[in-house]
PDB file of C-alpha atoms in Angstrom:
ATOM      1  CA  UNK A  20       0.000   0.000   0.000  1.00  0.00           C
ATOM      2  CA  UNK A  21       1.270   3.657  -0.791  1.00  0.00           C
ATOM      3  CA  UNK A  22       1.578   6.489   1.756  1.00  0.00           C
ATOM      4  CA  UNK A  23       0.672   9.969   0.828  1.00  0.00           C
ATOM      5  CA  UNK A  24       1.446  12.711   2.614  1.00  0.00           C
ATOM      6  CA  UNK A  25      -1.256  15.277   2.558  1.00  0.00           C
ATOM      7  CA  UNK A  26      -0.947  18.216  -0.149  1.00  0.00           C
ATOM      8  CA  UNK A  27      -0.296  21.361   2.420  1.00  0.00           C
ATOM      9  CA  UNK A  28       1.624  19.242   4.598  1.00  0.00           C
ATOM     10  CA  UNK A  29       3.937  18.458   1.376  1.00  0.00           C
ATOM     11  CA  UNK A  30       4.162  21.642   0.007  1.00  0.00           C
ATOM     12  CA  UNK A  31       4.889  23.452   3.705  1.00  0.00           C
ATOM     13  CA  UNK A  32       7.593  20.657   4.286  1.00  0.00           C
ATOM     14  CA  UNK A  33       9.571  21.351   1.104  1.00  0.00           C
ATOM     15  CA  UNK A  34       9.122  24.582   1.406  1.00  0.00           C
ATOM     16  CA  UNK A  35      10.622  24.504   4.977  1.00  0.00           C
ATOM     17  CA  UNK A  36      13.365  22.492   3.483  1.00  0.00           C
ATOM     18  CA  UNK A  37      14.434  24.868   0.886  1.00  0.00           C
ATOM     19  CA  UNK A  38      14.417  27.447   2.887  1.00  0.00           C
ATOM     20  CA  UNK A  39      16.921  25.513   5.283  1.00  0.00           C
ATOM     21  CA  UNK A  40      19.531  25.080   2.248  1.00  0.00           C
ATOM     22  CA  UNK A  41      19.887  28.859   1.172  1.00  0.00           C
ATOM     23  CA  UNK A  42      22.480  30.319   2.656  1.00  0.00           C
ATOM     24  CA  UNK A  43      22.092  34.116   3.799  1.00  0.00           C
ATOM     25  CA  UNK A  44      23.264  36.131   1.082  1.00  0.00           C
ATOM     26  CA  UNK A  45      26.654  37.962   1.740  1.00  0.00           C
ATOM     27  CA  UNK A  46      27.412  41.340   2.534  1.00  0.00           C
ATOM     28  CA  UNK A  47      26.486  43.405  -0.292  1.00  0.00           C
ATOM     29  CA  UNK A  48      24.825  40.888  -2.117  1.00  0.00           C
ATOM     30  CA  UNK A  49      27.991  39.625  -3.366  1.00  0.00           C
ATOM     31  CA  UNK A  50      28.958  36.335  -4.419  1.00  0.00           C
ATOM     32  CA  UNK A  51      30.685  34.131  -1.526  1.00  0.00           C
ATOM     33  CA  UNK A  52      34.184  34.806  -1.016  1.00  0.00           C
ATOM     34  CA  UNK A  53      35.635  31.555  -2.938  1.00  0.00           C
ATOM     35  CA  UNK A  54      33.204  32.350  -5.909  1.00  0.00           C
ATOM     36  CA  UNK A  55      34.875  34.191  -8.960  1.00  0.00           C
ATOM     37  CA  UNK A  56      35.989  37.610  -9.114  1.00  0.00           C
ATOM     38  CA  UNK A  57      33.626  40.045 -10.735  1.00  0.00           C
ATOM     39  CA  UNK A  58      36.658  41.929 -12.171  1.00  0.00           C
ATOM     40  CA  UNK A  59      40.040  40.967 -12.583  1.00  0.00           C
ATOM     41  CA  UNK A  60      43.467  43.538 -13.449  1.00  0.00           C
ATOM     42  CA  UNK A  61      46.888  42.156 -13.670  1.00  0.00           C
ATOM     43  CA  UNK A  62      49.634  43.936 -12.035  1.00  0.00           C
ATOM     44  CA  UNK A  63      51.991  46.373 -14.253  1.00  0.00           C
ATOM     45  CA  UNK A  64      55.659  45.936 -13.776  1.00  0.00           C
ATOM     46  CA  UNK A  65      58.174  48.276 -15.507  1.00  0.00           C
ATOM     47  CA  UNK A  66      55.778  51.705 -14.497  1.00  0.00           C
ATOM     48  CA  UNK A  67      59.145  53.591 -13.465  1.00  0.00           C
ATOM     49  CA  UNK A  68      60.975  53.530 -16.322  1.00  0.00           C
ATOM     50  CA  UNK A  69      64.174  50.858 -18.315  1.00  0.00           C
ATOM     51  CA  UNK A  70      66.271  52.097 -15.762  1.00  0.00           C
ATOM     52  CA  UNK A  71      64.918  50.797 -12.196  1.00  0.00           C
ATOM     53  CA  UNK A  72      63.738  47.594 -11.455  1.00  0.00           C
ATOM     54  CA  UNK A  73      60.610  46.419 -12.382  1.00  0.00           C
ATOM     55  CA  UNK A  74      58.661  46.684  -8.812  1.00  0.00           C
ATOM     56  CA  UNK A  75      60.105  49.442  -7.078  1.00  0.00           C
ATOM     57  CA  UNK A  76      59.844  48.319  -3.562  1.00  0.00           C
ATOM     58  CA  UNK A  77      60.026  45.021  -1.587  1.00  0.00           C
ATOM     59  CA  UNK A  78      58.343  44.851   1.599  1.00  0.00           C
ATOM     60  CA  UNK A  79      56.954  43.246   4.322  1.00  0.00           C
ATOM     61  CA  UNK A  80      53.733  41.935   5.128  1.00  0.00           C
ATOM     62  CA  UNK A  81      52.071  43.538   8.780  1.00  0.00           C
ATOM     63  CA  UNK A  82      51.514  40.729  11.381  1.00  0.00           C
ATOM     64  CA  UNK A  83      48.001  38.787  10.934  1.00  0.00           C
ATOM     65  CA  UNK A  84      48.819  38.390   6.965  1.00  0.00           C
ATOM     66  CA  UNK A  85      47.124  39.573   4.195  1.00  0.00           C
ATOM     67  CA  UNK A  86      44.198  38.018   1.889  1.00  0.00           C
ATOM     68  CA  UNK A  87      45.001  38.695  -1.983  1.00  0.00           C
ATOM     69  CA  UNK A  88      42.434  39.653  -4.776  1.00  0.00           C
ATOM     70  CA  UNK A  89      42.351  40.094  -8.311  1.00  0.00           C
ATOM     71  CA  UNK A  90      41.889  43.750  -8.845  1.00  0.00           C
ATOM     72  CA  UNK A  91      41.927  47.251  -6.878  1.00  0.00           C
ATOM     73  CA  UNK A  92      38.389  47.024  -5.077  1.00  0.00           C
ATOM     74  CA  UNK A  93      37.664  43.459  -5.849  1.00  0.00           C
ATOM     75  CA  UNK A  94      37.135  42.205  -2.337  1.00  0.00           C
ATOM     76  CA  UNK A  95      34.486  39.285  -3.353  1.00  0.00           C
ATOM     77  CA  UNK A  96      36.756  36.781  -4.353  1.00  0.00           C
ATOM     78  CA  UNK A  97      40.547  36.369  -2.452  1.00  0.00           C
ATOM     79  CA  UNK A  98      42.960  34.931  -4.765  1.00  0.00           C
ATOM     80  CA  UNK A  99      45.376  33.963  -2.100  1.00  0.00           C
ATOM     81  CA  UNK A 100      46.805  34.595   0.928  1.00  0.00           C
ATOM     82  CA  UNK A 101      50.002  35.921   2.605  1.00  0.00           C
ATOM     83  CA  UNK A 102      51.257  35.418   5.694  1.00  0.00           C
ATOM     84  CA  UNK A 103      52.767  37.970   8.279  1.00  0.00           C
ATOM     85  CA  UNK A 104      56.365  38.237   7.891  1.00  0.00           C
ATOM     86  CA  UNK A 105      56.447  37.369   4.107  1.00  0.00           C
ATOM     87  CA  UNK A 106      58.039  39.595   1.832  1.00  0.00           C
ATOM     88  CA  UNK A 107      56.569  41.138  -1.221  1.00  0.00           C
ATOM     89  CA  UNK A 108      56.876  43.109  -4.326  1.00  0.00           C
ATOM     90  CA  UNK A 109      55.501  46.228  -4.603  1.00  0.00           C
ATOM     91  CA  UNK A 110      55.150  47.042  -8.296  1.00  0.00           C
ATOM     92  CA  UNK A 111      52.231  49.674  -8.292  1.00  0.00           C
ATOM     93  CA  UNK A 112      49.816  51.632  -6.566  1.00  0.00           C
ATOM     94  CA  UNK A 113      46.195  52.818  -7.473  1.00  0.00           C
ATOM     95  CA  UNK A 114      46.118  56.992  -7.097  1.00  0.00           C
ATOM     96  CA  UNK A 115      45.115  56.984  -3.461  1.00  0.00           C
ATOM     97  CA  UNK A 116      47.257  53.970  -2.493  1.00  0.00           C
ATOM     98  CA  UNK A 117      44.497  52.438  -0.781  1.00  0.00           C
ATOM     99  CA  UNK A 118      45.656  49.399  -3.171  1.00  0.00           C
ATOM    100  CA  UNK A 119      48.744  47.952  -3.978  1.00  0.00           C
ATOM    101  CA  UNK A 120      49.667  45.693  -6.923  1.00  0.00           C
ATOM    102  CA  UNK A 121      51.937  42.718  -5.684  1.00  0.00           C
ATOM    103  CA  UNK A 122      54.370  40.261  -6.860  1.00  0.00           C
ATOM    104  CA  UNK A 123      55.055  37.567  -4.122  1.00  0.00           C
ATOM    105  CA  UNK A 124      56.755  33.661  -4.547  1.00  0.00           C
ATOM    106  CA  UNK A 125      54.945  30.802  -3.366  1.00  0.00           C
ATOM    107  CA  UNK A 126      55.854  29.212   0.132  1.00  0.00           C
ATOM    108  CA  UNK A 127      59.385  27.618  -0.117  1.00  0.00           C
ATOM    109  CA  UNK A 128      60.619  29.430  -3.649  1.00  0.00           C
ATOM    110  CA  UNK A 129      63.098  31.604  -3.947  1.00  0.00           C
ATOM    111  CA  UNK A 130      61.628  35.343  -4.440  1.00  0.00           C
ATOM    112  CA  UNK A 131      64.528  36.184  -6.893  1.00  0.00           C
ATOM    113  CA  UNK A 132      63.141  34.052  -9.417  1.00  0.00           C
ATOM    114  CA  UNK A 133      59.676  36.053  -9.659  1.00  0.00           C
ATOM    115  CA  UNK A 134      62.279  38.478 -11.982  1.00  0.00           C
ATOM    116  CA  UNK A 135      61.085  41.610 -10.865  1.00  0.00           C
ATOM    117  CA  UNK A 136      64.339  43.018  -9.248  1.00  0.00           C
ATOM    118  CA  UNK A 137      65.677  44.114 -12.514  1.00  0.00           C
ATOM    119  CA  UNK A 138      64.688  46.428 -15.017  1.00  0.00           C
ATOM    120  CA  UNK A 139      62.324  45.960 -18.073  1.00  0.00           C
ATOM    121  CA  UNK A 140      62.536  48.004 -21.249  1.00  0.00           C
ATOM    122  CA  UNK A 141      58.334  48.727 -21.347  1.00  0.00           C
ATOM    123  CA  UNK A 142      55.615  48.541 -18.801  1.00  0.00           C
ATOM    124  CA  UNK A 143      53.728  45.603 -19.366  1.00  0.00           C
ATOM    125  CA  UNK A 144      51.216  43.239 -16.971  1.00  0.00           C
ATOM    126  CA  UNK A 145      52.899  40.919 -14.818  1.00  0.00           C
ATOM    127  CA  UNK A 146      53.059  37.124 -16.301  1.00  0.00           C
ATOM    128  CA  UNK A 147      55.167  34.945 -14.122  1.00  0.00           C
ATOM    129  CA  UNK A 148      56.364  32.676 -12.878  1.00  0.00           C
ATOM    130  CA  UNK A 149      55.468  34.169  -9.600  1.00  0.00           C
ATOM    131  CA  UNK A 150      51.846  34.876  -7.988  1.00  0.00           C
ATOM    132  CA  UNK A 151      50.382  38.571  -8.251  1.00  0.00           C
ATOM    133  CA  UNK A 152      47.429  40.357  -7.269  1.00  0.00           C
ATOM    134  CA  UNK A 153      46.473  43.366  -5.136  1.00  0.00           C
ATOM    135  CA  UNK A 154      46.400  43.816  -1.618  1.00  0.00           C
ATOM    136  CA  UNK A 155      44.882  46.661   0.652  1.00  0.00           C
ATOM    137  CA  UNK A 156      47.280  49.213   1.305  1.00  0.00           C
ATOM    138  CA  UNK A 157      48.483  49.474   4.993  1.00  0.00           C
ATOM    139  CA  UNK A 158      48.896  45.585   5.200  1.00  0.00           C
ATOM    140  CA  UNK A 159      52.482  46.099   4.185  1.00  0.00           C
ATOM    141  CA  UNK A 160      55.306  47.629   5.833  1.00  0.00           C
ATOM    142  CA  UNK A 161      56.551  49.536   2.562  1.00  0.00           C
ATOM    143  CA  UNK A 162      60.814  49.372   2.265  1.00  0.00           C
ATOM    144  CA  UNK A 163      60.396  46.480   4.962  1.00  0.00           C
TER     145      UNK A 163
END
């Protein structure tokens, strides 16, 4: 013999269980921080002229670390992360510096090999074989 659950009893228990498996939407109504990047803007190396080095500045990331993003303002979706302590390139800046666009090794590989301690002849987006991306400004010790 076959059970049936009554009609409004059916329709008020799926809709109860729908309703369990929607998350809250985030701040903003933006997608969850592991979704995709709404925008995304490589870093520039070579902005300061042939005759300095590509990123003009290495420094050092403040205590706590840093989350990573893919462009100036893009805070939906982190790219990666950096920990306190680590050092980074600093190869621009957006006008107000509240963004700063970074060129950083992964864990264990030898920063000198990103290539961005020596000059380039033109400005031109960042391609490897390091990580890049943009990080709020005051999370680095510039020069550190």
């Amino acid at each position: 013999m076959k059970h049936r659950l009554p009609t409004p009893f059916a329709v008020l228990l799926i809709a109860s269980l729908a309703a369990c498996s929607q998350p809250a939407p985030p701040a903003d109504n933006a997608p969850a921080v592991t979704g995709e990047p709404l925008a995304a803007r490589a870093v520039m190396i070579g902005t300061e002229g042939a005759s300095l080095p590509a990123c003009a500045s290495t420094s050092q990331v403040k205590t706590g670390g840093t989350d990573v993003y893919w462009a100036p303002g893009e805070t939906r979706a982190v790219k990666a992360k950096i920990a306190g302590g680590a050092k980074v390139s600093v190869c621009e800046a957006t006008d107000d510096d509240a963004w700063f666009g970074v060129v950083f090794a992964a864990p264990g590989i030898d920063p000198d090999l990103c290539g961005v301690g020596r000059p380039v002849q033109n400005a031109r987006e960042y391609q490897g074989p390091c990580r890049w991306g943009w990080i709020k400004g005051g999370t680095v010790q510039l020069g550190g």
